[in-house]
JSON list of C-alpha atoms in Angstrom, two decimals:
[
{"chain": "A", "resi": 93, "resn": "TYR", "atom": "CA", "xyz": [0.05, 0.03, -0.05]},
{"chain": "A", "resi": 94, "resn": "THR", "atom": "CA", "xyz": [2.74, 2.40, 0.80]},
{"chain": "A", "resi": 95, "resn": "GLY", "atom": "CA", "xyz": [4.36, 1.94, -2.59]},
{"chain": "A", "resi": 96, "resn": "TRP", "atom": "CA", "xyz": [1.26, 3.27, -4.23]},
{"chain": "A", "resi": 97, "resn": "ALA", "atom": "CA", "xyz": [0.85, 6.21, -1.75]},
{"chain": "A", "resi": 98, "resn": "LEU", "atom": "CA", "xyz": [2.51, 9.01, -3.92]},
{"chain": "A", "resi": 99, "resn": "ALA", "atom": "CA", "xyz": [1.14, 7.73, -7.16]},
{"chain": "A", "resi": 100, "resn": "ASN", "atom": "CA", "xyz": [-2.31, 7.63, -5.70]},
{"chain": "A", "resi": 101, "resn": "GLU", "atom": "CA", "xyz": [-2.21, 11.17, -4.73]},
{"chain": "A", "resi": 102, "resn": "HIS", "atom": "CA", "xyz": [-1.13, 12.08, -8.26]},
{"chain": "A", "resi": 103, "resn": "PHE", "atom": "CA", "xyz": [-3.92, 9.92, -9.80]},
{"chain": "A", "resi": 104, "resn": "GLN", "atom": "CA", "xyz": [-6.51, 11.37, -7.44]},
{"chain": "A", "resi": 105, "resn": "GLY", "atom": "CA", "xyz": [-5.32, 14.96, -8.18]},
{"chain": "A", "resi": 106, "resn": "THR", "atom": "CA", "xyz": [-4.34, 15.82, -4.58]},
{"chain": "A", "resi": 107, "resn": "LEU", "atom": "CA", "xyz": [-0.47, 15.83, -5.19]},
{"chain": "A", "resi": 108, "resn": "ASP", "atom": "CA", "xyz": [-0.51, 19.42, -6.21]},
{"chain": "A", "resi": 109, "resn": "LEU", "atom": "CA", "xyz": [-2.37, 20.41, -3.03]},
{"chain": "A", "resi": 110, "resn": "LEU", "atom": "CA", "xyz": [0.18, 18.35, -1.01]},
{"chain": "A", "resi": 111, "resn": "MET", "atom": "CA", "xyz": [3.02, 20.13, -2.67]},
{"chain": "A", "resi": 112, "resn": "THR", "atom": "CA", "xyz": [1.48, 23.57, -1.78]},
{"chain": "A", "resi": 113, "resn": "THR", "atom": "CA", "xyz": [1.47, 22.72, 2.06]},
{"chain": "A", "resi": 114, "resn": "ARG", "atom": "CA", "xyz": [4.27, 23.92, 4.30]},
{"chain": "A", "resi": 115, "resn": "THR", "atom": "CA", "xyz": [4.83, 20.40, 5.35]},
{"chain": "A", "resi": 116, "resn": "PRO", "atom": "CA", "xyz": [7.32, 18.49, 2.88]},
{"chain": "A", "resi": 117, "resn": "VAL", "atom": "CA", "xyz": [5.50, 15.74, 0.82]},
{"chain": "A", "resi": 118, "resn": "VAL", "atom": "CA", "xyz": [8.08, 13.17, 2.28]},
{"chain": "A", "resi": 119, "resn": "LEU", "atom": "CA", "xyz": [6.74, 13.76, 5.85]},
{"chain": "A", "resi": 120, "resn": "ILE", "atom": "CA", "xyz": [3.04, 13.67, 4.67]},
{"chain": "A", "resi": 121, "resn": "VAL", "atom": "CA", "xyz": [3.69, 10.36, 2.90]},
{"chain": "A", "resi": 122, "resn": "PHE", "atom": "CA", "xyz": [5.70, 8.97, 5.77]},
{"chain": "A", "resi": 123, "resn": "GLY", "atom": "CA", "xyz": [2.68, 9.69, 8.03]},
{"chain": "A", "resi": 124, "resn": "LYS", "atom": "CA", "xyz": [0.58, 7.70, 5.58]},
{"chain": "A", "resi": 125, "resn": "ALA", "atom": "CA", "xyz": [3.06, 4.80, 5.63]},
{"chain": "A", "resi": 126, "resn": "LEU", "atom": "CA", "xyz": [2.78, 4.89, 9.50]},
{"chain": "A", "resi": 127, "resn": "ALA", "atom": "CA", "xyz": [-1.01, 4.90, 9.22]},
{"chain": "A", "resi": 128, "resn": "ILE", "atom": "CA", "xyz": [-0.77, 1.80, 6.92]},
{"chain": "A", "resi": 129, "resn": "LEU", "atom": "CA", "xyz": [1.39, 0.08, 9.36]},
{"chain": "A", "resi": 130, "resn": "ALA", "atom": "CA", "xyz": [-1.07, 0.82, 12.21]},
{"chain": "A", "resi": 131, "resn": "TRP", "atom": "CA", "xyz": [-3.71, -0.59, 9.92]},
{"chain": "A", "resi": 132, "resn": "GLN", "atom": "CA", "xyz": [-1.95, -3.80, 9.19]},
{"chain": "A", "resi": 133, "resn": "LEU", "atom": "CA", "xyz": [-0.59, -4.39, 12.79]},
{"chain": "A", "resi": 134, "resn": "PRO", "atom": "CA", "xyz": [-3.71, -6.26, 14.05]},
{"chain": "A", "resi": 135, "resn": "ALA", "atom": "CA", "xyz": [-3.38, -8.83, 11.28]},
{"chain": "A", "resi": 136, "resn": "SER", "atom": "CA", "xyz": [0.34, -9.15, 12.21]},
{"chain": "A", "resi": 137, "resn": "VAL", "atom": "CA", "xyz": [-0.39, -9.83, 15.78]},
{"chain": "A", "resi": 138, "resn": "ALA", "atom": "CA", "xyz": [-3.27, -12.29, 14.92]},
{"chain": "A", "resi": 139, "resn": "SER", "atom": "CA", "xyz": [-0.87, -14.11, 12.57]},
{"chain": "A", "resi": 140, "resn": "PHE", "atom": "CA", "xyz": [1.76, -14.40, 15.31]},
{"chain": "A", "resi": 141, "resn": "LEU", "atom": "CA", "xyz": [-0.74, -15.71, 17.80]},
{"chain": "A", "resi": 142, "resn": "ILE", "atom": "CA", "xyz": [-1.97, -18.23, 15.33]},
{"chain": "A", "resi": 143, "resn": "VAL", "atom": "CA", "xyz": [1.58, -19.51, 14.57]},
{"chain": "A", "resi": 144, "resn": "LEU", "atom": "CA", "xyz": [2.07, -19.78, 18.38]},
{"chain": "A", "resi": 145, "resn": "ALA", "atom": "CA", "xyz": [-1.22, -21.70, 18.76]},
{"chain": "A", "resi": 146, "resn": "PHE", "atom": "CA", "xyz": [-0.24, -24.27, 16.15]},
{"chain": "A", "resi": 147, "resn": "ALA", "atom": "CA", "xyz": [3.35, -24.60, 17.13]},
{"chain": "A", "resi": 148, "resn": "ARG", "atom": "CA", "xyz": [4.20, -28.26, 17.92]},
{"chain": "A", "resi": 149, "resn": "GLY", "atom": "CA", "xyz": [6.84, -28.12, 20.56]},
{"chain": "A", "resi": 150, "resn": "ASP", "atom": "CA", "xyz": [8.70, -25.78, 22.87]},
{"chain": "A", "resi": 151, "resn": "THR", "atom": "CA", "xyz": [7.91, -22.09, 22.11]},
{"chain": "A", "resi": 152, "resn": "SER", "atom": "CA", "xyz": [10.14, -20.74, 24.86]},
{"chain": "A", "resi": 153, "resn": "VAL", "atom": "CA", "xyz": [12.19, -17.65, 24.18]},
{"chain": "A", "resi": 154, "resn": "ALA", "atom": "CA", "xyz": [15.67, -17.37, 25.53]},
{"chain": "A", "resi": 155, "resn": "GLU", "atom": "CA", "xyz": [15.76, -13.44, 25.56]},
{"chain": "A", "resi": 156, "resn": "PRO", "atom": "CA", "xyz": [12.13, -12.08, 25.66]},
{"chain": "A", "resi": 157, "resn": "ALA", "atom": "CA", "xyz": [13.26, -8.44, 25.94]},
{"chain": "A", "resi": 158, "resn": "LEU", "atom": "CA", "xyz": [15.76, -8.65, 23.13]},
{"chain": "A", "resi": 159, "resn": "LEU", "atom": "CA", "xyz": [13.00, -10.56, 21.07]},
{"chain": "A", "resi": 160, "resn": "LEU", "atom": "CA", "xyz": [10.46, -7.79, 21.69]},
{"chain": "A", "resi": 161, "resn": "LEU", "atom": "CA", "xyz": [13.07, -5.06, 20.63]},
{"chain": "A", "resi": 162, "resn": "SER", "atom": "CA", "xyz": [14.16, -6.92, 17.81]},
{"chain": "A", "resi": 163, "resn": "GLY", "atom": "CA", "xyz": [10.56, -7.32, 16.56]},
{"chain": "A", "resi": 164, "resn": "LEU", "atom": "CA", "xyz": [10.05, -3.65, 16.96]},
{"chain": "A", "resi": 165, "resn": "ILE", "atom": "CA", "xyz": [13.16, -2.91, 14.99]},
{"chain": "A", "resi": 166, "resn": "ALA", "atom": "CA", "xyz": [11.96, -5.25, 12.20]},
{"chain": "A", "resi": 167, "resn": "THR", "atom": "CA", "xyz": [8.78, -3.26, 12.08]},
{"chain": "A", "resi": 168, "resn": "VAL", "atom": "CA", "xyz": [10.86, -0.05, 11.53]},
{"chain": "A", "resi": 169, "resn": "ALA", "atom": "CA", "xyz": [12.80, -1.88, 8.89]},
{"chain": "A", "resi": 170, "resn": "VAL", "atom": "CA", "xyz": [9.64, -2.90, 7.08]},
{"chain": "A", "resi": 171, "resn": "VAL", "atom": "CA", "xyz": [8.54, 0.85, 7.07]},
{"chain": "A", "resi": 172, "resn": "ALA", "atom": "CA", "xyz": [11.84, 1.92, 5.69]},
{"chain": "A", "resi": 173, "resn": "ILE", "atom": "CA", "xyz": [11.66, -0.73, 2.90]},
{"chain": "A", "resi": 174, "resn": "SER", "atom": "CA", "xyz": [8.03, -0.01, 1.96]},
{"chain": "A", "resi": 175, "resn": "PHE", "atom": "CA", "xyz": [8.45, 3.82, 2.21]},
{"chain": "A", "resi": 176, "resn": "ILE", "atom": "CA", "xyz": [11.25, 3.86, -0.52]},
{"chain": "A", "resi": 177, "resn": "PHE", "atom": "CA", "xyz": [8.70, 2.48, -2.96]},
{"chain": "A", "resi": 178, "resn": "ALA", "atom": "CA", "xyz": [6.47, 5.45, -2.70]},
{"chain": "A", "resi": 179, "resn": "PRO", "atom": "CA", "xyz": [8.57, 7.80, -4.84]},
{"chain": "A", "resi": 180, "resn": "ILE", "atom": "CA", "xyz": [9.73, 4.68, -6.96]},
{"chain": "A", "resi": 181, "resn": "GLY", "atom": "CA", "xyz": [6.15, 3.84, -7.58]},
{"chain": "A", "resi": 182, "resn": "TYR", "atom": "CA", "xyz": [5.46, 7.39, -8.74]},
{"chain": "A", "resi": 183, "resn": "LEU", "atom": "CA", "xyz": [8.41, 7.71, -10.79]},
{"chain": "A", "resi": 184, "resn": "THR", "atom": "CA", "xyz": [7.82, 4.45, -12.52]},
{"chain": "A", "resi": 185, "resn": "GLY", "atom": "CA", "xyz": [4.10, 4.85, -12.97]},
{"chain": "A", "resi": 186, "resn": "ALA", "atom": "CA", "xyz": [3.15, 2.38, -10.26]},
{"chain": "A", "resi": 187, "resn": "ARG", "atom": "CA", "xyz": [0.41, 0.88, -12.31]},
{"chain": "A", "resi": 188, "resn": "ASN", "atom": "CA", "xyz": [2.35, -1.38, -14.69]},
{"chain": "A", "resi": 189, "resn": "GLY", "atom": "CA", "xyz": [2.16, -4.39, -12.50]},
{"chain": "A", "resi": 190, "resn": "TRP", "atom": "CA", "xyz": [5.94, -4.55, -11.55]},
{"chain": "A", "resi": 191, "resn": "PHE", "atom": "CA", "xyz": [5.09, -4.19, -7.89]},
{"chain": "A", "resi": 192, "resn": "ALA", "atom": "CA", "xyz": [3.19, -7.44, -8.15]},
{"chain": "A", "resi": 193, "resn": "ALA", "atom": "CA", "xyz": [6.24, -9.20, -9.56]},
{"chain": "A", "resi": 194, "resn": "LEU", "atom": "CA", "xyz": [8.52, -7.66, -7.00]},
{"chain": "A", "resi": 195, "resn": "MET", "atom": "CA", "xyz": [6.43, -8.55, -3.90]},
{"chain": "A", "resi": 196, "resn": "PRO", "atom": "CA", "xyz": [7.22, -12.28, -3.81]},
{"chain": "A", "resi": 197, "resn": "LEU", "atom": "CA", "xyz": [10.81, -11.59, -4.45]},
{"chain": "A", "resi": 198, "resn": "GLY", "atom": "CA", "xyz": [10.81, -9.15, -1.62]},
{"chain": "A", "resi": 199, "resn": "SER", "atom": "CA", "xyz": [9.16, -11.73, 0.69]},
{"chain": "A", "resi": 200, "resn": "ALA", "atom": "CA", "xyz": [11.66, -14.38, -0.18]},
{"chain": "A", "resi": 201, "resn": "ILE", "atom": "CA", "xyz": [14.73, -12.31, 0.51]},
{"chain": "A", "resi": 202, "resn": "SER", "atom": "CA", "xyz": [13.29, -10.12, 3.41]},
{"chain": "A", "resi": 203, "resn": "GLY", "atom": "CA", "xyz": [14.18, -12.68, 6.06]},
{"chain": "A", "resi": 204, "resn": "PHE", "atom": "CA", "xyz": [10.49, -13.19, 7.28]},
{"chain": "A", "resi": 205, "resn": "LEU", "atom": "CA", "xyz": [9.84, -16.51, 5.55]},
{"chain": "A", "resi": 206, "resn": "TYR", "atom": "CA", "xyz": [13.21, -18.27, 6.29]},
{"chain": "A", "resi": 207, "resn": "PRO", "atom": "CA", "xyz": [16.75, -17.26, 7.29]},
{"chain": "A", "resi": 208, "resn": "ILE", "atom": "CA", "xyz": [18.60, -15.61, 4.46]},
{"chain": "A", "resi": 209, "resn": "GLY", "atom": "CA", "xyz": [21.53, -18.12, 5.08]},
{"chain": "A", "resi": 210, "resn": "LEU", "atom": "CA", "xyz": [19.47, -20.72, 3.17]},
{"chain": "A", "resi": 211, "resn": "LEU", "atom": "CA", "xyz": [19.26, -18.78, 0.11]},
{"chain": "A", "resi": 212, "resn": "PRO", "atom": "CA", "xyz": [21.76, -19.13, -2.85]},
{"chain": "A", "resi": 213, "resn": "ALA", "atom": "CA", "xyz": [24.90, -17.05, -2.33]},
{"chain": "A", "resi": 214, "resn": "ALA", "atom": "CA", "xyz": [24.02, -14.50, -4.99]},
{"chain": "A", "resi": 215, "resn": "VAL", "atom": "CA", "xyz": [20.47, -13.93, -3.61]},
{"chain": "A", "resi": 216, "resn": "GLU", "atom": "CA", "xyz": [21.87, -13.91, 0.03]},
{"chain": "A", "resi": 217, "resn": "ALA", "atom": "CA", "xyz": [24.16, -11.06, -1.03]},
{"chain": "A", "resi": 218, "resn": "VAL", "atom": "CA", "xyz": [21.18, -9.13, -2.20]},
{"chain": "A", "resi": 219, "resn": "ALA", "atom": "CA", "xyz": [19.14, -9.91, 0.85]},
{"chain": "A", "resi": 220, "resn": "LYS", "atom": "CA", "xyz": [21.95, -8.55, 3.14]},
{"chain": "A", "resi": 221, "resn": "CYS", "atom": "CA", "xyz": [21.20, -5.16, 1.62]},
{"chain": "A", "resi": 222, "resn": "ILE", "atom": "CA", "xyz": [17.71, -5.13, 3.03]},
{"chain": "A", "resi": 223, "resn": "PRO", "atom": "CA", "xyz": [17.35, -4.06, 6.58]},
{"chain": "A", "resi": 224, "resn": "SER", "atom": "CA", "xyz": [14.71, -6.53, 7.51]},
{"chain": "A", "resi": 225, "resn": "SER", "atom": "CA", "xyz": [16.95, -9.49, 6.81]},
{"chain": "A", "resi": 226, "resn": "TRP", "atom": "CA", "xyz": [19.34, -8.18, 9.54]},
{"chain": "A", "resi": 227, "resn": "ALA", "atom": "CA", "xyz": [16.40, -7.46, 11.92]},
{"chain": "A", "resi": 228, "resn": "MET", "atom": "CA", "xyz": [15.04, -10.99, 11.51]},
{"chain": "A", "resi": 229, "resn": "GLU", "atom": "CA", "xyz": [18.39, -12.42, 12.15]},
{"chain": "A", "resi": 230, "resn": "ALA", "atom": "CA", "xyz": [18.31, -10.39, 15.35]},
{"chain": "A", "resi": 231, "resn": "VAL", "atom": "CA", "xyz": [14.79, -11.86, 16.19]},
{"chain": "A", "resi": 232, "resn": "VAL", "atom": "CA", "xyz": [16.03, -15.45, 15.64]},
{"chain": "A", "resi": 233, "resn": "LYS", "atom": "CA", "xyz": [19.22, -14.81, 17.64]},
{"chain": "A", "resi": 234, "resn": "SER", "atom": "CA", "xyz": [17.08, -13.26, 20.44]},
{"chain": "A", "resi": 235, "resn": "ALA", "atom": "CA", "xyz": [14.79, -16.30, 20.51]},
{"chain": "A", "resi": 236, "resn": "ASN", "atom": "CA", "xyz": [17.61, -18.77, 20.43]},
{"chain": "A", "resi": 237, "resn": "GLY", "atom": "CA", "xyz": [19.63, -17.17, 23.10]},
{"chain": "A", "resi": 238, "resn": "THR", "atom": "CA", "xyz": [22.65, -16.15, 20.90]},
{"chain": "A", "resi": 239, "resn": "SER", "atom": "CA", "xyz": [24.94, -13.60, 22.50]},
{"chain": "A", "resi": 240, "resn": "THR", "atom": "CA", "xyz": [23.64, -10.16, 23.08]},
{"chain": "A", "resi": 241, "resn": "SER", "atom": "CA", "xyz": [26.58, -8.67, 21.11]},
{"chain": "A", "resi": 242, "resn": "ALA", "atom": "CA", "xyz": [25.42, -10.53, 17.99]},
{"chain": "A", "resi": 243, "resn": "VAL", "atom": "CA", "xyz": [21.98, -9.25, 18.37]},
{"chain": "A", "resi": 244, "resn": "LEU", "atom": "CA", "xyz": [23.36, -5.72, 18.88]},
{"chain": "A", "resi": 245, "resn": "THR", "atom": "CA", "xyz": [25.61, -6.11, 15.78]},
{"chain": "A", "resi": 246, "resn": "ASP", "atom": "CA", "xyz": [22.46, -7.07, 13.81]},
{"chain": "A", "resi": 247, "resn": "TRP", "atom": "CA", "xyz": [20.70, -4.11, 15.17]},
{"chain": "A", "resi": 248, "resn": "ALA", "atom": "CA", "xyz": [23.47, -1.71, 14.19]},
{"chain": "A", "resi": 249, "resn": "LEU", "atom": "CA", "xyz": [23.45, -3.05, 10.63]},
{"chain": "A", "resi": 250, "resn": "THR", "atom": "CA", "xyz": [19.65, -2.88, 10.48]},
{"chain": "A", "resi": 251, "resn": "PHE", "atom": "CA", "xyz": [19.85, 0.75, 11.45]},
{"chain": "A", "resi": 252, "resn": "LEU", "atom": "CA", "xyz": [22.66, 1.63, 9.12]},
{"chain": "A", "resi": 253, "resn": "LEU", "atom": "CA", "xyz": [20.60, 0.17, 6.41]},
{"chain": "A", "resi": 254, "resn": "ILE", "atom": "CA", "xyz": [17.48, 2.08, 7.46]},
{"chain": "A", "resi": 255, "resn": "ALA", "atom": "CA", "xyz": [19.20, 5.20, 7.55]},
{"chain": "A", "resi": 256, "resn": "GLY", "atom": "CA", "xyz": [20.58, 4.52, 4.11]},
{"chain": "A", "resi": 257, "resn": "TYR", "atom": "CA", "xyz": [17.14, 3.62, 2.71]},
{"chain": "A", "resi": 258, "resn": "LEU", "atom": "CA", "xyz": [15.88, 6.86, 4.22]},
{"chain": "A", "resi": 259, "resn": "VAL", "atom": "CA", "xyz": [18.42, 9.04, 2.56]},
{"chain": "A", "resi": 260, "resn": "VAL", "atom": "CA", "xyz": [17.76, 7.52, -0.73]},
{"chain": "A", "resi": 261, "resn": "THR", "atom": "CA", "xyz": [14.02, 7.87, -0.25]},
{"chain": "A", "resi": 262, "resn": "VAL", "atom": "CA", "xyz": [14.33, 11.70, 0.55]},
{"chain": "A", "resi": 263, "resn": "VAL", "atom": "CA", "xyz": [16.37, 12.02, -2.72]},
{"chain": "A", "resi": 264, "resn": "LEU", "atom": "CA", "xyz": [13.84, 10.07, -4.71]},
{"chain": "A", "resi": 265, "resn": "PHE", "atom": "CA", "xyz": [11.01, 12.24, -3.32]},
{"chain": "A", "resi": 266, "resn": "ARG", "atom": "CA", "xyz": [12.81, 15.33, -4.37]},
{"chain": "A", "resi": 267, "resn": "ILE", "atom": "CA", "xyz": [13.23, 13.92, -7.88]},
{"chain": "A", "resi": 268, "resn": "ALA", "atom": "CA", "xyz": [9.45, 13.04, -7.79]},
{"chain": "A", "resi": 269, "resn": "GLU", "atom": "CA", "xyz": [8.35, 16.45, -6.69]},
{"chain": "A", "resi": 270, "resn": "ASP", "atom": "CA", "xyz": [10.62, 18.09, -9.44]},
{"chain": "A", "resi": 271, "resn": "GLN", "atom": "CA", "xyz": [9.02, 15.76, -11.99]},
{"chain": "A", "resi": 272, "resn": "ALA", "atom": "CA", "xyz": [5.44, 16.63, -10.69]}
]
């Protein structure tokens, strides 16, 4: 949904109005991205609870506090990943179906379905450029009781990638506004 946020403003004829406000468009669309996250959060919690209910075996967590923080950091990573697609979607037209083709690939390399270490080497290298893959590594390490320093390293890499994604997103928003 976030990937279509800026393009939808254009298609609905409200992008010009957004650009005339004193608030930068990037902040307005970021607010929309957070609203979309809040809208999707109940489904995420329900999915997590269903997985726990059907788990066959021990579901104990070695470091619950680290797991909770890692999960929150993974959520921030998802926002950063989805947010970059708002200007990309606008710049590419967003309606040509390439989002639909990209979403399964993104799901496979995001670290949410399975550890990225199970991917082929070339695909794993791409996955390591995505903040959620490092965040999910931290989730797994928190659950398994891997050293705190390893979890903190994954957090640091996640935040470094998030910062990089946000910088690129701001630049892409400027290009999109210039194009509009």
